[in-house]
Amino acid sequence: MYIQARSFRLAVDMFLEMIFMNIKRYMHFIQIVIFSLCAGVFSSAEALAADLAEPQTAIEDASNKLKIRMQEPGFTHDFKKITAFVNEVIYPHIDFDLISSLVLGKMWKEATPAEKDGFKKEFQILLIRTYSRAFVEFKDWSVRFLPVNMEDDEKKVMVKTEILQPGLQPIAVNYRMLNSKGQWKVYDIMIEGVSLVTNYRTSFKNEVERSGSLQEVINQLAKRNTEALSNKNNS
């Protein structure tokens, strides 16, 4: 597993340098997440759509849409087009409002309405463009759903999956999902037992302490996002 994690880091180093330096060691977790969302078509030996629970079908739906679009000639050469499409596909399946509040933790309660809106906007862009970079660079992955036990009235569930690639050990990617108004949405992701929310919370807490204010961190993140999306090398 160490060898796999190291290879992921090397593959995305140039991209990660555009993001806060103290977040760098965490970003490969997001890269792995998209592998499951843009995984391949699942074989009958792995999972059948009819056998999947409702929360699992949300992951499968995004996976199929991304996989089909990724195969279009020339599509992966337009980074802005990719980010727009990835946002369109995964937005309905991720609770960005809840994730943003969980990432900021105690700071969320102290933030002004403008700071909350600003952070949600820029944090979503950060996640989407990181997803999009993985969407471009990584192919030939598939996802295997593990059994999920849940009651009919269940409001929260952990969807367990494994990311598969020929010749490598499976990577455990588990999704914490919440039933929000009849729709299952992801609010945290566990990569080999490590929480995306917990890691980002630590990163942004350190950034706020270093810079002196949440607004300054939001400003820096907005600048990074703008530079990344306008950089032609992203394509």
PDB file of C-alpha atoms in Angstrom, residues 37-153:
ATOM      1  CA  LEU A  37     -16.712   7.833  -9.442  1.00  0.00           C
ATOM      2  CA  CYS A  38     -15.169   7.393 -12.902  1.00  0.00           C
ATOM      3  CA  ALA A  39     -14.473   3.695 -12.535  1.00  0.00           C
ATOM      4  CA  GLY A  40     -15.437   1.352 -15.357  1.00  0.00           C
ATOM      5  CA  VAL A  41     -18.543  -0.630 -16.095  1.00  0.00           C
ATOM      6  CA  PHE A  42     -18.942  -3.172 -13.329  1.00  0.00           C
ATOM      7  CA  SER A  43     -18.812  -6.871 -14.250  1.00  0.00           C
ATOM      8  CA  SER A  44     -21.384  -9.304 -12.896  1.00  0.00           C
ATOM      9  CA  ALA A  45     -18.681 -10.719 -10.666  1.00  0.00           C
ATOM     10  CA  GLU A  46     -18.325  -7.361  -8.924  1.00  0.00           C
ATOM     11  CA  ALA A  47     -21.788  -5.843  -8.691  1.00  0.00           C
ATOM     12  CA  LEU A  48     -25.076  -5.889 -10.551  1.00  0.00           C
ATOM     13  CA  ALA A  49     -27.168  -2.722 -10.619  1.00  0.00           C
ATOM     14  CA  ALA A  50     -30.216  -4.678  -9.477  1.00  0.00           C
ATOM     15  CA  ASP A  51     -28.322  -5.847  -6.390  1.00  0.00           C
ATOM     16  CA  LEU A  52     -27.222  -2.391  -5.252  1.00  0.00           C
ATOM     17  CA  ALA A  53     -28.868  -0.502  -2.420  1.00  0.00           C
ATOM     18  CA  GLU A  54     -30.141   3.017  -3.107  1.00  0.00           C
ATOM     19  CA  PRO A  55     -27.060   4.797  -1.656  1.00  0.00           C
ATOM     20  CA  GLN A  56     -24.811   2.584  -3.794  1.00  0.00           C
ATOM     21  CA  THR A  57     -26.699   3.454  -6.972  1.00  0.00           C
ATOM     22  CA  ALA A  58     -25.851   7.141  -6.412  1.00  0.00           C
ATOM     23  CA  ILE A  59     -22.162   6.251  -6.692  1.00  0.00           C
ATOM     24  CA  GLU A  60     -22.802   3.968  -9.659  1.00  0.00           C
ATOM     25  CA  ASP A  61     -24.808   6.636 -11.494  1.00  0.00           C
ATOM     26  CA  ALA A  62     -21.958   9.148 -11.325  1.00  0.00           C
ATOM     27  CA  SER A  63     -19.481   6.456 -12.303  1.00  0.00           C
ATOM     28  CA  ASN A  64     -21.305   5.498 -15.478  1.00  0.00           C
ATOM     29  CA  LYS A  65     -21.841   9.097 -16.633  1.00  0.00           C
ATOM     30  CA  LEU A  66     -18.203  10.020 -16.136  1.00  0.00           C
ATOM     31  CA  LYS A  67     -16.912   6.862 -17.769  1.00  0.00           C
ATOM     32  CA  ILE A  68     -18.987   7.388 -20.922  1.00  0.00           C
ATOM     33  CA  ARG A  69     -17.996  11.047 -21.293  1.00  0.00           C
ATOM     34  CA  MET A  70     -14.315  10.316 -20.629  1.00  0.00           C
ATOM     35  CA  GLN A  71     -14.234   8.070 -23.710  1.00  0.00           C
ATOM     36  CA  GLU A  72     -15.252  10.884 -26.065  1.00  0.00           C
ATOM     37  CA  PRO A  73     -12.346  11.864 -28.382  1.00  0.00           C
ATOM     38  CA  GLY A  74     -10.702  15.126 -27.346  1.00  0.00           C
ATOM     39  CA  PHE A  75     -12.869  15.674 -24.289  1.00  0.00           C
ATOM     40  CA  THR A  76     -10.029  15.307 -21.786  1.00  0.00           C
ATOM     41  CA  HIS A  77      -8.015  18.051 -23.526  1.00  0.00           C
ATOM     42  CA  ASP A  78     -10.367  20.826 -22.365  1.00  0.00           C
ATOM     43  CA  PHE A  79      -9.888  21.230 -18.601  1.00  0.00           C
ATOM     44  CA  LYS A  80     -12.604  23.882 -18.177  1.00  0.00           C
ATOM     45  CA  LYS A  81     -15.098  21.682 -19.974  1.00  0.00           C
ATOM     46  CA  ILE A  82     -14.085  18.741 -17.784  1.00  0.00           C
ATOM     47  CA  THR A  83     -14.490  20.675 -14.532  1.00  0.00           C
ATOM     48  CA  ALA A  84     -17.920  21.917 -15.608  1.00  0.00           C
ATOM     49  CA  PHE A  85     -19.043  18.393 -16.475  1.00  0.00           C
ATOM     50  CA  VAL A  86     -17.605  16.815 -13.319  1.00  0.00           C
ATOM     51  CA  ASN A  87     -19.379  19.461 -11.233  1.00  0.00           C
ATOM     52  CA  GLU A  88     -22.640  18.736 -13.032  1.00  0.00           C
ATOM     53  CA  VAL A  89     -22.330  14.988 -12.450  1.00  0.00           C
ATOM     54  CA  ILE A  90     -21.170  14.794  -8.839  1.00  0.00           C
ATOM     55  CA  TYR A  91     -22.907  17.881  -7.374  1.00  0.00           C
ATOM     56  CA  PRO A  92     -26.247  16.078  -6.861  1.00  0.00           C
ATOM     57  CA  HIS A  93     -24.473  13.289  -4.972  1.00  0.00           C
ATOM     58  CA  ILE A  94     -22.344  15.348  -2.555  1.00  0.00           C
ATOM     59  CA  ASP A  95     -23.612  17.530   0.294  1.00  0.00           C
ATOM     60  CA  PHE A  96     -21.143  20.398  -0.127  1.00  0.00           C
ATOM     61  CA  ASP A  97     -22.916  22.495   2.515  1.00  0.00           C
ATOM     62  CA  LEU A  98     -22.548  19.803   5.170  1.00  0.00           C
ATOM     63  CA  ILE A  99     -18.975  18.941   4.172  1.00  0.00           C
ATOM     64  CA  SER A 100     -17.985  22.613   4.358  1.00  0.00           C
ATOM     65  CA  SER A 101     -19.415  22.979   7.861  1.00  0.00           C
ATOM     66  CA  LEU A 102     -17.750  19.767   9.034  1.00  0.00           C
ATOM     67  CA  VAL A 103     -14.395  20.798   7.559  1.00  0.00           C
ATOM     68  CA  LEU A 104     -14.401  24.155   9.345  1.00  0.00           C
ATOM     69  CA  GLY A 105     -15.706  22.610  12.572  1.00  0.00           C
ATOM     70  CA  LYS A 106     -15.824  25.212  15.369  1.00  0.00           C
ATOM     71  CA  MET A 107     -14.780  27.930  12.937  1.00  0.00           C
ATOM     72  CA  TRP A 108     -18.057  27.427  11.052  1.00  0.00           C
ATOM     73  CA  LYS A 109     -20.077  28.626  14.059  1.00  0.00           C
ATOM     74  CA  GLU A 110     -17.937  31.733  14.363  1.00  0.00           C
ATOM     75  CA  ALA A 111     -17.888  32.549  10.653  1.00  0.00           C
ATOM     76  CA  THR A 112     -20.019  35.331   9.201  1.00  0.00           C
ATOM     77  CA  PRO A 113     -22.660  34.483   6.574  1.00  0.00           C
ATOM     78  CA  ALA A 114     -20.382  35.984   3.915  1.00  0.00           C
ATOM     79  CA  GLU A 115     -17.440  33.850   5.074  1.00  0.00           C
ATOM     80  CA  LYS A 116     -19.590  30.708   5.044  1.00  0.00           C
ATOM     81  CA  ASP A 117     -20.791  31.406   1.511  1.00  0.00           C
ATOM     82  CA  GLY A 118     -17.287  32.266   0.343  1.00  0.00           C
ATOM     83  CA  PHE A 119     -15.740  29.170   1.848  1.00  0.00           C
ATOM     84  CA  LYS A 120     -18.431  26.836   0.463  1.00  0.00           C
ATOM     85  CA  LYS A 121     -17.953  28.285  -3.011  1.00  0.00           C
ATOM     86  CA  GLU A 122     -14.153  28.056  -3.066  1.00  0.00           C
ATOM     87  CA  PHE A 123     -13.978  24.705  -1.298  1.00  0.00           C
ATOM     88  CA  GLN A 124     -16.376  23.214  -3.828  1.00  0.00           C
ATOM     89  CA  ILE A 125     -14.215  24.550  -6.675  1.00  0.00           C
ATOM     90  CA  LEU A 126     -11.137  23.050  -5.008  1.00  0.00           C
ATOM     91  CA  LEU A 127     -12.750  19.623  -4.783  1.00  0.00           C
ATOM     92  CA  ILE A 128     -14.177  19.748  -8.305  1.00  0.00           C
ATOM     93  CA  ARG A 129     -10.924  20.750  -9.972  1.00  0.00           C
ATOM     94  CA  THR A 130      -9.052  18.085  -8.013  1.00  0.00           C
ATOM     95  CA  TYR A 131     -11.636  15.523  -9.125  1.00  0.00           C
ATOM     96  CA  SER A 132     -11.230  16.784 -12.668  1.00  0.00           C
ATOM     97  CA  ARG A 133      -7.455  16.407 -12.635  1.00  0.00           C
ATOM     98  CA  ALA A 134      -7.836  12.787 -11.528  1.00  0.00           C
ATOM     99  CA  PHE A 135     -10.508  12.339 -14.197  1.00  0.00           C
ATOM    100  CA  VAL A 136      -7.941  13.322 -16.833  1.00  0.00           C
ATOM    101  CA  GLU A 137      -4.896  11.467 -15.516  1.00  0.00           C
ATOM    102  CA  PHE A 138      -6.183   8.130 -14.240  1.00  0.00           C
ATOM    103  CA  LYS A 139      -7.832   5.442 -16.326  1.00  0.00           C
ATOM    104  CA  ASP A 140      -8.464   1.693 -16.267  1.00  0.00           C
ATOM    105  CA  TRP A 141      -9.882   1.672 -12.742  1.00  0.00           C
ATOM    106  CA  SER A 142     -12.940  -0.217 -11.611  1.00  0.00           C
ATOM    107  CA  VAL A 143     -14.920  -0.238  -8.386  1.00  0.00           C
ATOM    108  CA  ARG A 144     -16.281  -3.120  -6.370  1.00  0.00           C
ATOM    109  CA  PHE A 145     -19.179  -2.556  -4.004  1.00  0.00           C
ATOM    110  CA  LEU A 146     -19.128  -4.464  -0.734  1.00  0.00           C
ATOM    111  CA  PRO A 147     -22.379  -5.628   0.908  1.00  0.00           C
ATOM    112  CA  VAL A 148     -24.290  -2.977   2.817  1.00  0.00           C
ATOM    113  CA  ASN A 149     -26.818  -3.706   5.550  1.00  0.00           C
ATOM    114  CA  MET A 150     -29.416  -1.026   6.182  1.00  0.00           C
ATOM    115  CA  GLU A 151     -32.992  -0.658   7.366  1.00  0.00           C
ATOM    116  CA  ASP A 152     -35.703   0.891   5.203  1.00  0.00           C
ATOM    117  CA  ASP A 153     -35.861   3.998   7.391  1.00  0.00           C
TER     118      ASP A 153
END
